[in-house]
Each structure stands twice: as C-alpha cells, then as structure tokens.
Tab-separated table of C-alpha atoms in Angstrom:
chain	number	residue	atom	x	y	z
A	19	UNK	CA	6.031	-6.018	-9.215
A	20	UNK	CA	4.709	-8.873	-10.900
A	21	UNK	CA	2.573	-8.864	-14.057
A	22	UNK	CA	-1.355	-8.959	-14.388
A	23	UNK	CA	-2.941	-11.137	-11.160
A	24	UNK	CA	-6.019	-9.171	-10.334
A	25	UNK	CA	-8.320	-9.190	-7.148
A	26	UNK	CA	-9.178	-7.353	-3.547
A	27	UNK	CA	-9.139	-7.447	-0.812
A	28	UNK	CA	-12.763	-6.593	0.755
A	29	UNK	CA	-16.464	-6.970	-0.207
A	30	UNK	CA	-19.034	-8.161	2.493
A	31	UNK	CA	-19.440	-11.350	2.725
A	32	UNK	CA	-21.863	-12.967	0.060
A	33	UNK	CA	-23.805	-15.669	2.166
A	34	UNK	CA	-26.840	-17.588	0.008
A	35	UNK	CA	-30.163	-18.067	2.575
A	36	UNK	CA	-33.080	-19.282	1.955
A	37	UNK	CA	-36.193	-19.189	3.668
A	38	UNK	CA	-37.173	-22.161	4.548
A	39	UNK	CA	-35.393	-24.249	7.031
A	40	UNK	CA	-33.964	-21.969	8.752
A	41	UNK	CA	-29.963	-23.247	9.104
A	42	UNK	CA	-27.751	-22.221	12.067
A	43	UNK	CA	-25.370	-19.425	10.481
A	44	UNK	CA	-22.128	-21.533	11.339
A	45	UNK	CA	-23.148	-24.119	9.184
A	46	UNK	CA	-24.809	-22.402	6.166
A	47	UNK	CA	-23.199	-23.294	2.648
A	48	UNK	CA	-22.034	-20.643	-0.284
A	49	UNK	CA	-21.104	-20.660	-3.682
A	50	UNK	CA	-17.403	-21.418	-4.671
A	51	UNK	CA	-17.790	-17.932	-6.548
A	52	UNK	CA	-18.991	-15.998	-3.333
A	53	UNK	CA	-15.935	-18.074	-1.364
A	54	UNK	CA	-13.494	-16.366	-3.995
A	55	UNK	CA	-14.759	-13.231	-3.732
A	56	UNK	CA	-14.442	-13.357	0.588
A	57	UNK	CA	-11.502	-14.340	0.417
A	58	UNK	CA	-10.760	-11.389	-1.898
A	59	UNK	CA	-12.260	-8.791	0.216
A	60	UNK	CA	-12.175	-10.191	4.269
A	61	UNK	CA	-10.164	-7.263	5.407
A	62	UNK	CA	-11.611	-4.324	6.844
A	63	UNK	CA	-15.593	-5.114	6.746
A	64	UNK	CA	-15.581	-4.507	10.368
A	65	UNK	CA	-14.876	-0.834	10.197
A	66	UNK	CA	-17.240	0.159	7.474
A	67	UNK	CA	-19.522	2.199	10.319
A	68	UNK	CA	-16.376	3.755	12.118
A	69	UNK	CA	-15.758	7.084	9.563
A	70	UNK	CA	-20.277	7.845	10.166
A	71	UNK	CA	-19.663	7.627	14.220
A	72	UNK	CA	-16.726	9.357	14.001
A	73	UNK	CA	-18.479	12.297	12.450
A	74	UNK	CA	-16.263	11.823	8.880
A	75	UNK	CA	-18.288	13.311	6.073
A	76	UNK	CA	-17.987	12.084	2.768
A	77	UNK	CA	-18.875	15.652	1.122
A	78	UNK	CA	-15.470	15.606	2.328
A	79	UNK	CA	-13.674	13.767	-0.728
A	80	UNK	CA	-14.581	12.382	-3.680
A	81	UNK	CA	-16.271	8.729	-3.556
A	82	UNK	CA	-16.583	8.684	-7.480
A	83	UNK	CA	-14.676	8.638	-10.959
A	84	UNK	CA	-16.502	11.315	-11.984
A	85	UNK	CA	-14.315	14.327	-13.349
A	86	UNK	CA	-12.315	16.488	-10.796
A	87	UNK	CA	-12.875	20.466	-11.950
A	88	UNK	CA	-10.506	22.438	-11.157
A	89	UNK	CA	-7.673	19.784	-9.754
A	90	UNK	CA	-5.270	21.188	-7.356
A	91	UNK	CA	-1.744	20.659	-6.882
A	92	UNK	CA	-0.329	18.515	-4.217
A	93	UNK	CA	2.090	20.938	-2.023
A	94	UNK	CA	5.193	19.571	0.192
A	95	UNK	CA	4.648	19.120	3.550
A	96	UNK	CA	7.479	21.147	5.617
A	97	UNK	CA	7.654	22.161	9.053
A	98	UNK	CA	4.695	21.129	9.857
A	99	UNK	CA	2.450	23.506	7.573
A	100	UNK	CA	1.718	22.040	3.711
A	101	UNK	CA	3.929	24.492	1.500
A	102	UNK	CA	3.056	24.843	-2.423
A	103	UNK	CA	5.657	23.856	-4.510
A	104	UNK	CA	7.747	26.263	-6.620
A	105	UNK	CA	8.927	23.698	-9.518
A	106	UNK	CA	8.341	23.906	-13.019
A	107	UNK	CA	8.506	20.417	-13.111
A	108	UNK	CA	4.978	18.415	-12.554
A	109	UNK	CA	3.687	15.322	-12.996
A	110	UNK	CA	0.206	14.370	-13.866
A	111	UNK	CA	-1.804	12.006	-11.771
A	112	UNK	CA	-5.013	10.708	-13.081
A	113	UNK	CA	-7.579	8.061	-11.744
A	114	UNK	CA	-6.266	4.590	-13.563
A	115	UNK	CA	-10.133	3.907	-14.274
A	116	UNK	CA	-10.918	6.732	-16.351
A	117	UNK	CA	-7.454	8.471	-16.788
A	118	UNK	CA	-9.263	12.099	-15.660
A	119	UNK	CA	-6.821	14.536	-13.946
A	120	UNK	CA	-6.550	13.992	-10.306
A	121	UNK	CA	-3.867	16.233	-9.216
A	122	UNK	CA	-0.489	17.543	-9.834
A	123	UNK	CA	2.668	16.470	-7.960
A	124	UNK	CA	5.470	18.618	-7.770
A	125	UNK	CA	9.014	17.568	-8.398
A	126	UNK	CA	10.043	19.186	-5.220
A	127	UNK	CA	12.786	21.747	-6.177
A	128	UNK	CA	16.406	21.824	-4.451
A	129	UNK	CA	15.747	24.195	-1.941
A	130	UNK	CA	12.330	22.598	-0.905
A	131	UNK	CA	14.905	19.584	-0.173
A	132	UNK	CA	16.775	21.221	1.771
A	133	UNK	CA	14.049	22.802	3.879
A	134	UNK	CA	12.554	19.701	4.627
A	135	UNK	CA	16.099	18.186	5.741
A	136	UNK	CA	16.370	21.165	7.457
A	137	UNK	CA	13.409	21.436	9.530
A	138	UNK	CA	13.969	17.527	10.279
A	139	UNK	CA	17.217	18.436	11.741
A	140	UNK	CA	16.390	21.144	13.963
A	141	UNK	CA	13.392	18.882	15.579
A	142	UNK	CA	15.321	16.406	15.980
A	143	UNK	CA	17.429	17.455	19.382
A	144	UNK	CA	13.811	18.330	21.195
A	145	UNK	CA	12.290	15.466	19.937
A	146	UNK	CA	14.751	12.812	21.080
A	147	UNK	CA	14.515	14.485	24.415
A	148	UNK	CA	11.072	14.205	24.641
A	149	UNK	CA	10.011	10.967	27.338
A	150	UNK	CA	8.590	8.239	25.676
A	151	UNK	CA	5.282	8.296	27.724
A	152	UNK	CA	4.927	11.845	25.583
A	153	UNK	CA	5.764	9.891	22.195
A	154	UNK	CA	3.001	7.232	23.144
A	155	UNK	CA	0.390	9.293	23.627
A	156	UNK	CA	1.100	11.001	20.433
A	157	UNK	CA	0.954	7.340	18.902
A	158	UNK	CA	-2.477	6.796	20.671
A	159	UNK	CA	-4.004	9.952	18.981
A	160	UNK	CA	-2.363	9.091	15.488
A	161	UNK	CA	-4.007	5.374	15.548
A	162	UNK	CA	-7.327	7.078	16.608
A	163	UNK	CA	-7.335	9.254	13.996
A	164	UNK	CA	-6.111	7.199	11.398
A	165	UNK	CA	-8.908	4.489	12.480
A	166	UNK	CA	-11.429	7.870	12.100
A	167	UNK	CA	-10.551	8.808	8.716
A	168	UNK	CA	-10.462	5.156	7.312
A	169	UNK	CA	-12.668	5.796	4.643
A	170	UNK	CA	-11.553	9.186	3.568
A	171	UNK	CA	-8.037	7.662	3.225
A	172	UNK	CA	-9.499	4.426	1.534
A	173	UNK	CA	-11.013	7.060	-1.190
A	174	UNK	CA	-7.897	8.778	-1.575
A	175	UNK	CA	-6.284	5.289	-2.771
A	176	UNK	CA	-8.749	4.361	-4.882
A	177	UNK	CA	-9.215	7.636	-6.967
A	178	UNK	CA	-4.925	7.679	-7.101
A	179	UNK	CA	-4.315	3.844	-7.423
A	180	UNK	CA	-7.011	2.083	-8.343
A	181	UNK	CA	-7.468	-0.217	-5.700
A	182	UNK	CA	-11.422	-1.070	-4.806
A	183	UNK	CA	-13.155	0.468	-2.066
A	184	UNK	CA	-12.742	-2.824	0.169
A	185	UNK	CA	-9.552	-3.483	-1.124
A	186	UNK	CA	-8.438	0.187	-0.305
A	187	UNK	CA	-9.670	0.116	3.328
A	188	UNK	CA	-7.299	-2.958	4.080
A	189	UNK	CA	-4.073	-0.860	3.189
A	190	UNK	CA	-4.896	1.396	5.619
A	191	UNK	CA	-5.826	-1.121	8.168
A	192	UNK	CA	-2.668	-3.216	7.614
A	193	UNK	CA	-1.246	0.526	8.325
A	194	UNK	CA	-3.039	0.888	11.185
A	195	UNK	CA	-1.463	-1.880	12.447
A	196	UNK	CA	1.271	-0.658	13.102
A	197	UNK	CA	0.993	2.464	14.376
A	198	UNK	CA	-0.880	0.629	17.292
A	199	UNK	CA	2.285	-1.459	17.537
A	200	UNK	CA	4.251	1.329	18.402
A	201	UNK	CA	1.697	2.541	20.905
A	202	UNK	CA	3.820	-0.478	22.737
A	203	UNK	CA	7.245	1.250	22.121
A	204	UNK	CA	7.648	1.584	25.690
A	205	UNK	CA	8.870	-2.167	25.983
A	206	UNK	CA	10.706	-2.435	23.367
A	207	UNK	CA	13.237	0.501	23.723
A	208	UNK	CA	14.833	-1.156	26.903
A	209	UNK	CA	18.764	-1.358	26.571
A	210	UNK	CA	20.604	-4.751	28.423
A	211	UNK	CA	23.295	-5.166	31.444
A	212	UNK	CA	25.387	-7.727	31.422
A	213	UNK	CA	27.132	-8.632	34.432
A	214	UNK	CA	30.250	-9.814	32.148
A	215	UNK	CA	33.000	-9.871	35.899
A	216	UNK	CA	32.872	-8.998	39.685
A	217	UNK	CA	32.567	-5.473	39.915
A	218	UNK	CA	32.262	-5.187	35.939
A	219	UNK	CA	29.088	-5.106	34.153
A	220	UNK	CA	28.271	-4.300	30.055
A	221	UNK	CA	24.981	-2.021	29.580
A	222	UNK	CA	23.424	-1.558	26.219
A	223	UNK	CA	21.527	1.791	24.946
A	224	UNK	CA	18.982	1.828	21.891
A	225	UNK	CA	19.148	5.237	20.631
A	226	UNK	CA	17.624	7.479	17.762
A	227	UNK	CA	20.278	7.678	14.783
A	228	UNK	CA	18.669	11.433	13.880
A	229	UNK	CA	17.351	12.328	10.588
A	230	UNK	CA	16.060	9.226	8.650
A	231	UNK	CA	13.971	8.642	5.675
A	232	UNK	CA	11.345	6.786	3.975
A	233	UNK	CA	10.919	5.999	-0.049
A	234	UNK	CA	7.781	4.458	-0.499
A	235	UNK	CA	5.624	2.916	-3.293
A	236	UNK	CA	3.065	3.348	-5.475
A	237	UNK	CA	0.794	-0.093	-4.393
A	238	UNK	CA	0.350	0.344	-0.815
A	239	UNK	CA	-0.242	4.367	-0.367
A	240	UNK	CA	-1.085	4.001	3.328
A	241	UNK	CA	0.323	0.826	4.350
A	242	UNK	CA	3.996	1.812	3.916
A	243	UNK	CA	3.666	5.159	4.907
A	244	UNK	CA	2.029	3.875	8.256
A	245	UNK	CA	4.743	1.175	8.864
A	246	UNK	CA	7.402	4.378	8.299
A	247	UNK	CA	5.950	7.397	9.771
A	248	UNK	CA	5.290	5.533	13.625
A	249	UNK	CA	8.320	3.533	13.887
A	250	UNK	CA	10.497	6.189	12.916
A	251	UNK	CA	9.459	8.716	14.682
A	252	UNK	CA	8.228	7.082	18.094
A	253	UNK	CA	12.052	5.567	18.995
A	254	UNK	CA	13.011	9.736	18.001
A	255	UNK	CA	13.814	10.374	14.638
A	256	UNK	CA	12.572	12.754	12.410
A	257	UNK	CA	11.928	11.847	9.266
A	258	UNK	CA	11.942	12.675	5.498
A	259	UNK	CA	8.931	10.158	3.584
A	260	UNK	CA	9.069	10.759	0.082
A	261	UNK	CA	5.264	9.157	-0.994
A	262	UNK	CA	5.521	7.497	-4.612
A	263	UNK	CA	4.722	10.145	-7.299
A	264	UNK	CA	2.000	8.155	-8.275
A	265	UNK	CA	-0.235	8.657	-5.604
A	266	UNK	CA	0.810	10.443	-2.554
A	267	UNK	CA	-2.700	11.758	-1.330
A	268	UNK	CA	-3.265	9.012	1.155
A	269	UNK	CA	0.077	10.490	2.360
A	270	UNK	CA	-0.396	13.886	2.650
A	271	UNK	CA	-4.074	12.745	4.888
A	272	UNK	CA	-1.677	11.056	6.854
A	273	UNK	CA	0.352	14.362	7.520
A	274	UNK	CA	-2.594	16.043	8.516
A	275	UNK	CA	-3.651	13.933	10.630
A	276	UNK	CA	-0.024	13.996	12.030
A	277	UNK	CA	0.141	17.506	13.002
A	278	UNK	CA	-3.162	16.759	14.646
A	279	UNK	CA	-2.285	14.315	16.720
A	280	UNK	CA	0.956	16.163	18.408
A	281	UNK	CA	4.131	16.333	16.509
A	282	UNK	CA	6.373	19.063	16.685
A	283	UNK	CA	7.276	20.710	13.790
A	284	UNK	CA	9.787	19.187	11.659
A	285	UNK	CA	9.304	15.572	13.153
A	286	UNK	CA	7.606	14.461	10.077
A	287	UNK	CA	8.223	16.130	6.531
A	288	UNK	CA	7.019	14.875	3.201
A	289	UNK	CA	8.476	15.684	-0.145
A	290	UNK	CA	7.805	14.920	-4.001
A	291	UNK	CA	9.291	13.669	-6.954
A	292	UNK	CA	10.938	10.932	-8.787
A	293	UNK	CA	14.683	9.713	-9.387
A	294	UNK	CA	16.131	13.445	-8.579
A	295	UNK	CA	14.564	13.322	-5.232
A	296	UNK	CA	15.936	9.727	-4.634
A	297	UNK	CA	18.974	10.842	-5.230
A	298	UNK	CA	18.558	13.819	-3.202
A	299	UNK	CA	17.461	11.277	-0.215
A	300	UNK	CA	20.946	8.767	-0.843
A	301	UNK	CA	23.203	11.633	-0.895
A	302	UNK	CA	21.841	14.335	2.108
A	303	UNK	CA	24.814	13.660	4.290
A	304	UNK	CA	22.193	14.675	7.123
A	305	UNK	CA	20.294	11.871	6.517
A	306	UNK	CA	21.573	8.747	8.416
A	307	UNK	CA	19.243	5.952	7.557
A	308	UNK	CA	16.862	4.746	4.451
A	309	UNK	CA	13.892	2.292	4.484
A	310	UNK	CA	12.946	1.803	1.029
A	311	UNK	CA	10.068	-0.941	-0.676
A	312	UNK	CA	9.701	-1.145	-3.837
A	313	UNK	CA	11.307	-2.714	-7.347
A	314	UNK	CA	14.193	-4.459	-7.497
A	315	UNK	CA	16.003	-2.467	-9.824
A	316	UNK	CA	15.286	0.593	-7.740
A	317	UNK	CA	15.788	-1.123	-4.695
A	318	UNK	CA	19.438	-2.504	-5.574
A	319	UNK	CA	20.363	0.872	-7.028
A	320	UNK	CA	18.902	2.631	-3.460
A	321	UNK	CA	20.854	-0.269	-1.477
A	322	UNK	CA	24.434	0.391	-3.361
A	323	UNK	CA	24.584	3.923	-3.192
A	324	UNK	CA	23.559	4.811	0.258
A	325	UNK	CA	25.361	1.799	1.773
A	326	UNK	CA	28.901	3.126	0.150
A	327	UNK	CA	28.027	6.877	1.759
A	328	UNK	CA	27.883	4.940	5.264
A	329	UNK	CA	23.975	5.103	5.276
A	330	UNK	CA	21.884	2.090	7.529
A	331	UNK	CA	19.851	1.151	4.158
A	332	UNK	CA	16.896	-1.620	4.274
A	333	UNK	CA	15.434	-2.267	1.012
A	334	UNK	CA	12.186	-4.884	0.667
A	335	UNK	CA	12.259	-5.623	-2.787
A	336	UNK	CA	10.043	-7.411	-5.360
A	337	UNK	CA	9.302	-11.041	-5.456
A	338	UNK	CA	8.334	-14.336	-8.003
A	339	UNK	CA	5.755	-16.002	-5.935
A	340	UNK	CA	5.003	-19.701	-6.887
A	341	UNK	CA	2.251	-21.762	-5.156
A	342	UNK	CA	2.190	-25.798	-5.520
A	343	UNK	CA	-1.377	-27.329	-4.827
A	344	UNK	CA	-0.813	-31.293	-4.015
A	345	UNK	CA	-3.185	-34.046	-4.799
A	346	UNK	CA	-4.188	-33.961	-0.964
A	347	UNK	CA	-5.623	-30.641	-1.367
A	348	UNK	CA	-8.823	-29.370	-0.185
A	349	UNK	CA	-10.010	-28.317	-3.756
A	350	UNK	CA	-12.838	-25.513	-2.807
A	351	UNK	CA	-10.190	-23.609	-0.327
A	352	UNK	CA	-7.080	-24.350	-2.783
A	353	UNK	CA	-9.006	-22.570	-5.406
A	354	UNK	CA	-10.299	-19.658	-3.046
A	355	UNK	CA	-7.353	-19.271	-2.209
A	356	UNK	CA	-5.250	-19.301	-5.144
A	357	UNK	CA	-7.546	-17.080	-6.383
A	358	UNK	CA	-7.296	-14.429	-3.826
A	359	UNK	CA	-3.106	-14.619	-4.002
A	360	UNK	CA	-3.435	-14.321	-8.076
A	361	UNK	CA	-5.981	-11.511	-8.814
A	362	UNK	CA	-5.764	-9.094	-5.246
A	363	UNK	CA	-5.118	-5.407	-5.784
A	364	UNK	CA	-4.651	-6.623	-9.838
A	365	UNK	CA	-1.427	-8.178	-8.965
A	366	UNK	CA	0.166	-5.297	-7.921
A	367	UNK	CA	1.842	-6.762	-5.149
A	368	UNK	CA	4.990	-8.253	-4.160
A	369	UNK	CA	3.294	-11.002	-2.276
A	370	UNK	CA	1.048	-12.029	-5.524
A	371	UNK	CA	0.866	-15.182	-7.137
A	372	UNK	CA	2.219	-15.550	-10.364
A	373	UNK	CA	3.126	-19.057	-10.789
A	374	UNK	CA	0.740	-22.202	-10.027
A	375	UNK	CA	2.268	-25.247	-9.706
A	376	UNK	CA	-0.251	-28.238	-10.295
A	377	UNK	CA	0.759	-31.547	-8.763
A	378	UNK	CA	-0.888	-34.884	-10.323
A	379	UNK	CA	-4.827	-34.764	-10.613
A	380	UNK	CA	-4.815	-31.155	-9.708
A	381	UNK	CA	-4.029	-30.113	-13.279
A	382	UNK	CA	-7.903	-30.962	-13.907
A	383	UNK	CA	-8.931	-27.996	-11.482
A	384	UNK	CA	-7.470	-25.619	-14.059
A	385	UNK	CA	-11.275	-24.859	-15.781
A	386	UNK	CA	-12.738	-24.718	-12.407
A	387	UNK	CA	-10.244	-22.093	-11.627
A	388	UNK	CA	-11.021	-20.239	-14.290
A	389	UNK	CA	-14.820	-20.264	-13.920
A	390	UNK	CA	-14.031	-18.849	-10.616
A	391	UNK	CA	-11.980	-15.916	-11.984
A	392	UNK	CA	-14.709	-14.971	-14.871
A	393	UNK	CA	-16.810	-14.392	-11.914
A	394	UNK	CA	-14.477	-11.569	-10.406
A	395	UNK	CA	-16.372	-8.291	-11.441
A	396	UNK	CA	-13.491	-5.756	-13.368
A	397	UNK	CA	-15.000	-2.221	-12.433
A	398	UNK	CA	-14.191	1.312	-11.058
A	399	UNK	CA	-12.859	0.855	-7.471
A	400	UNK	CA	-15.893	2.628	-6.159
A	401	UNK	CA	-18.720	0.618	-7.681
A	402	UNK	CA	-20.151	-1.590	-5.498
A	403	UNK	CA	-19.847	-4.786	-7.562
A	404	UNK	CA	-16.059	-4.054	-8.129
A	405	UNK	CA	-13.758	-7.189	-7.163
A	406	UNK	CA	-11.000	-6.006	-9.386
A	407	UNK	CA	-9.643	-2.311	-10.382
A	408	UNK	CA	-7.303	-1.220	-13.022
A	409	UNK	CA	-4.106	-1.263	-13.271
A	410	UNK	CA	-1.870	1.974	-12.284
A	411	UNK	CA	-1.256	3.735	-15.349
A	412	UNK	CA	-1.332	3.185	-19.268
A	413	UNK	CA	2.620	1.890	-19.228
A	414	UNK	CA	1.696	-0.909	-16.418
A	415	UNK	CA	-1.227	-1.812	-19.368
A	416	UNK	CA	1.120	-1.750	-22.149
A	417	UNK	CA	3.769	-4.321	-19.877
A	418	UNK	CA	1.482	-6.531	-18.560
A	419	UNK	CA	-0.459	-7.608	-22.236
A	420	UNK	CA	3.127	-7.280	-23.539
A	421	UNK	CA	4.080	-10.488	-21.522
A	422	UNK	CA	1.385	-11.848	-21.975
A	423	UNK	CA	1.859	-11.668	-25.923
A	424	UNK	CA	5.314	-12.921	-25.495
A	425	UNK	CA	4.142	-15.788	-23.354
A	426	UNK	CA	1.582	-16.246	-26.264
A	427	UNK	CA	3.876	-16.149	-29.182
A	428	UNK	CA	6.467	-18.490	-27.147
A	429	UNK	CA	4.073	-21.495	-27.272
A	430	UNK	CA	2.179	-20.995	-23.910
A	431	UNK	CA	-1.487	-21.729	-24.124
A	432	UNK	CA	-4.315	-19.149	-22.755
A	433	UNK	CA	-6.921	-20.606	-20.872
A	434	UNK	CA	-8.669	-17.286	-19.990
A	435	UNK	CA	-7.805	-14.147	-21.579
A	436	UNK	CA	-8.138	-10.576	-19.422
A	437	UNK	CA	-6.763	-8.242	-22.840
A	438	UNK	CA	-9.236	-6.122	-24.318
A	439	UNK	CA	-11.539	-6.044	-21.977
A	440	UNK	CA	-13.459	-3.037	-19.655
A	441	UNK	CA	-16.092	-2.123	-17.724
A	442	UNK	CA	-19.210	-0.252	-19.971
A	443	UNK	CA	-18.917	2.626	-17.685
A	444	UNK	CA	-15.096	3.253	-17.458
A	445	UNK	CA	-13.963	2.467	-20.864
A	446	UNK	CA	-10.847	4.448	-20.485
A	447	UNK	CA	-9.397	3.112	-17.794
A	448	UNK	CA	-5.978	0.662	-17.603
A	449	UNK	CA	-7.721	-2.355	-17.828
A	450	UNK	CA	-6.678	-5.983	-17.843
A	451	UNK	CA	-8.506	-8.589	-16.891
A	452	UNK	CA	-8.022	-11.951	-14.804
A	453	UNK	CA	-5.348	-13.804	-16.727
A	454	UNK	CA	-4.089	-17.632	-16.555
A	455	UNK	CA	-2.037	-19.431	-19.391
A	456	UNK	CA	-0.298	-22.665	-19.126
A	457	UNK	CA	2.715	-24.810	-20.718
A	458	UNK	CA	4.263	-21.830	-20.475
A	459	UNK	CA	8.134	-22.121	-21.436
C-alpha cells in the first residue's frame, strides 16, 4: 500500500445557510474546506437511520476507544458453528488510535485447517446441487442483513482498523454491493450453443470448480470479504476466507450473519493466521482456486506458488497512483478532489494518490492545497469531527515518517508536515498526519 495520504470517506454534508435570503438548496454555496471534507465522506450518509429501524442496538458493540475489559479471543469459524481455537500461537490486535487490546486472533492450528477444508468439501456436492433460485434467495437474505447490521459492522472496522465512522460504513456498502450483484446470478450462469454444422452444434457449461478460497486484507475488512463470500459461493463453491490477521471482526459479523441467512454448513468457513496459513491455503490440494488482494510482494509470492500446483490464482495487487491537474482545470473540484484521492482511509489504499503532477500555473495551487488539508480533523474514528484516523499499527507509523525522512534528507521540500502530531484525546494512537512535499527526487 502506499505511504501516508490520509482522509474518509463519509461525514454529512457541511452546507453554510444563512438566514436571510432564503437561497434555493441547489444553488447554495460552501466553503472549499466543507467541499474537501464531502468529498471525503459522500458514501454511505444515506443509511445512517437503517441499523435504528432495523431494530440494531448499539449496546450491542462498542462505538468508543475506550478500554475493552476482559477482551475475548476471536474463534475459527467451521462448519457453520464459531469453534475456539486451540493454538498457542496468538496475535494481539489493538485499536490503532489508542493501541488498547481489542482481541486475540488465533494462528489457526493444522488440524483446524484441515477441518475447515474438510467441512468445505463435504458441502460442496449438496451445495452445487442446490437450484439457483435456492442460492438467490439466500443472497437476498445475506444483502438484507448485511444492509441491517451496517453500523455494527462499520464499528467493528473502526475499533480493528482505524477507519472513521463514515469512512467505515462505505466499506461495507461498497460490500454490499456486491452481494446484491449476485442476487442477479441467475443471468449470468447461462452456458452458449453454437450451431458450429448441420446436425452439429457446440454447447458451453459454467460450472462450480469446488473448494475455493479467499485471502483478504487488512484495509477493506468488509469490502473484500463481501466481494468473496457471494460470488463464490452463489455460482456453488464452498469456500475457505482467511480475513487479514489484523482485523477480522467485520469478518466473523459477516459469518454470522451467513449462517443466518441460509447456508449449509460448510459452504462458508473462516480461518486465522498469517504466512503459515497462506501457505496452508497455496498448498491444500483440495483447494482449486485463490482470489487474493493485497501487497505486491505477497501477491507475486501467492500468484507463483499456487499457479505451479495447477491452482486458478487472481491476485489484485498494490498500485503507484499519479494524478496530473492541467492548466484547464476547474481549481475548487481539482483540489476537492485531489484531496479526497490523497488523504481517504489515511492512504491505506491501493487506489490512493500519491503522486501530484502540476502542469503550468497549477504549481501555484500547491498552498491552497495545503490549507485545505490542515483543515482535515486527525481524530479517533468514532469522534464526530474525525475526517482522518490512524494508521494500522505502530510498524505502518514507523514506515510511513521513515519515507518521509528519506524524502526529506534526499533534497525534497515539505510543504506541510503530518509527523508528530495527535489528537489531545488519543495520544497513543499511530498517528500521521496529512502530508505533501515537493521537488522530490
């Protein structure tokens, strides 16, 4: 991922009125600041009331940074039922704004492994029987209930990742997305006939390849569970999703609410761990396909191996994002935008913007730019001023202000600095600020 571009990805909209004349809404003006910050947080606004009238409590999970007592351990999620792990091996997870202790996460042992693969194999013969009208409705209940427990899942990814509140809510509705998408399966399974010669015709099948899997990352804990879990399972796989060991809770919601929509057991297992269960994953002879997003180096490495043991791999990778803003430009919506692409979910994205490319006169816009970043509010996800969270863990902090003191000590010149900074309240959080420098090398 790249470095340090902070921002999210949903506050409501900030609209200045006055009282006196009264101006239609479609033409009423706001600040370039309160532009910035819509742009940041447009996504998911619309659903804030959904979680109340679906009768979602918050009592239900936390909606603060405030110390977890007692913090339990996250358990597999096998056959259906959630299983408590049996390791020795655990890994700490704690909220990147105050690093607290959110929960355990098991490195799943060998023969939790092997159960899950298991249970995914026996399913699968029932399941890719079952009609597809069955698989839809399933599909239909999931995106219901996903849409129900918005919020709860939202809180889940901003205690775990760091995302803000707003910010948090659009993962899961880019998730969301999808699973309605495959609540269309039903015209998109169709095979072909060709009519290739008289009394000779070529027909085409589309069917499941069996026990699949899913490796998914720590920035989007919803989003890429939600593309995996639908798809996979609604043309009849089962499937193995292995959640990123950095937050999996949003993941283990969306098993819940999995058994509670319909699936068998088996049709959807969820394991633990780090490079050992990767492994585990590439080598399973069992398993026939892997869908992985993440890093490059972990995606090459994921892409090499399972390829040469005849695996269907697809591997979405990381990315250098460059924008160029031409003397033609809008300036107000070039800058709003830019600095929604630079700063969302603190640039912990493959799609962020990292390098700005300043054609002619635009090089001037540089301070305005930067007046508009100041203005982005660095806070716990769950304040209501937040525009940017933390950063995922203490070694993401240490990377990110160690480019950006190699950038420094090559000659590049800082224009606004985000190191040493934090919020008053969450001083021991992995915090870095907006960032821009230019004549970099």
């Amino acid at each position: 991922m790249a470095a340090r571009r902070a921002i999210a990805r949903s506050i409501p909209a900030l609209t200045v009125r006055r009282a006196a004349p009264q101006i239609p809404r479609a033409f009423r003006m706001s600040s370039p600041n309160q532009a910035a910050k819509r742009r940041l947080h447009a996504t998911a606004s619309h659903l804030q009331a959904q979680a109340q009238a679906a009768g979602v409590s918050t009592a239900d999970y936390p909606m603060t940074h405030e110390a977890i007592s007692n913090p339990p351990d996250t358990a597999n999620f096998i056959d259906n039922q959630f299983v408590p792990s049996n390791t020795s091996q655990w890994i700490d997870l704690n909220d990147p704004a105050t690093n607290n202790l959110v929960t355990r996460v098991p490195q799943s042992t060998d023969e939790e492994l092997k159960a899950a693969v298991a249970s995914a194999e026996k399913a699968f013969p029932a399941w890719k029987a079952t009609s597809i009208m069955h698989k839809q409705q399933v599909m239909f209940k999931l995106a219901s209930l996903v849409r129900d427990n918005m919020d709860r899942l939202a809180a889940s990814i901003t205690l775990e990742q760091g995302k803000t509140f707003a910010d948090a809510k659009g993962d899961v509705l880019r998730g969301l997305q999808v699973v309605e998408t495959a609540c269309g399966i039903t015209t998109q399974l169709t095979g072909e006939v060709i009519e290739v010669a008289k009394d000779m015709e070529t027909r085409s099948y589309r069917e499941p390849l069996g026990v699949v899997a899913a490796i998914c990352p720590f920035n989007f804990p919803a989003m890429i569970p939600l593309w995996s879990v639908p798809l996979a399972t609604v043309t009849g796989n089962t499937l193995i999703l292995k959640p990123s060991e950095r937050d999996p809770g949003a993941a283990m919601i969306i098993a819940e609410l999995c058994k509670k929509a319909g699936f068998p057991d088996g049709v959807v297992n969820i394991v633990h761990g780090s490079a050992k269960t990767v492994d585990f994953i590439i080598d399973d002879p069992v398993i026939k396909a892997i869908s992985f997003v993440g890093s490059n180096k972990a995606g090459e490495y994921i892409f090499t191996r399972g390829s040469a043991q005849g695996k269907r791999v697809q591997a979405n990778l990381g990315a250098k994002n460059h924008a160029a803003v031409l003397p033609d430009a809008n300036k107000n919506h070039a800058l709003n935008s830019i600095a929604g692409a630079a700063f969302g979910a603190a640039g912990q994205r493959c799609m962020a913007l990292s390098a700005l490319v300043m054609v002619g006169d635009t090089k001037e816009w540089l301070p305005d730019l930067a007046e508009r970043a100041k203005g982005l509010k660095m806070n716990g996800g769950f304040e209501a001023d937040a525009d940017l969270g933390p950063l995922i863990s203490p070694e993401s902090k240490k990377r990110v202000e160690g480019l950006i003191n190699s950038a420094e000590a090559e000659g590049a010149t800082i224009l606004l600095d985000g190191r040493g900074q934090k919020p008053e309240k969450y001083p021991n959080g992995n915090w870095v600020s907006t960032q821009i420098q230019y004549n970099v090398p």
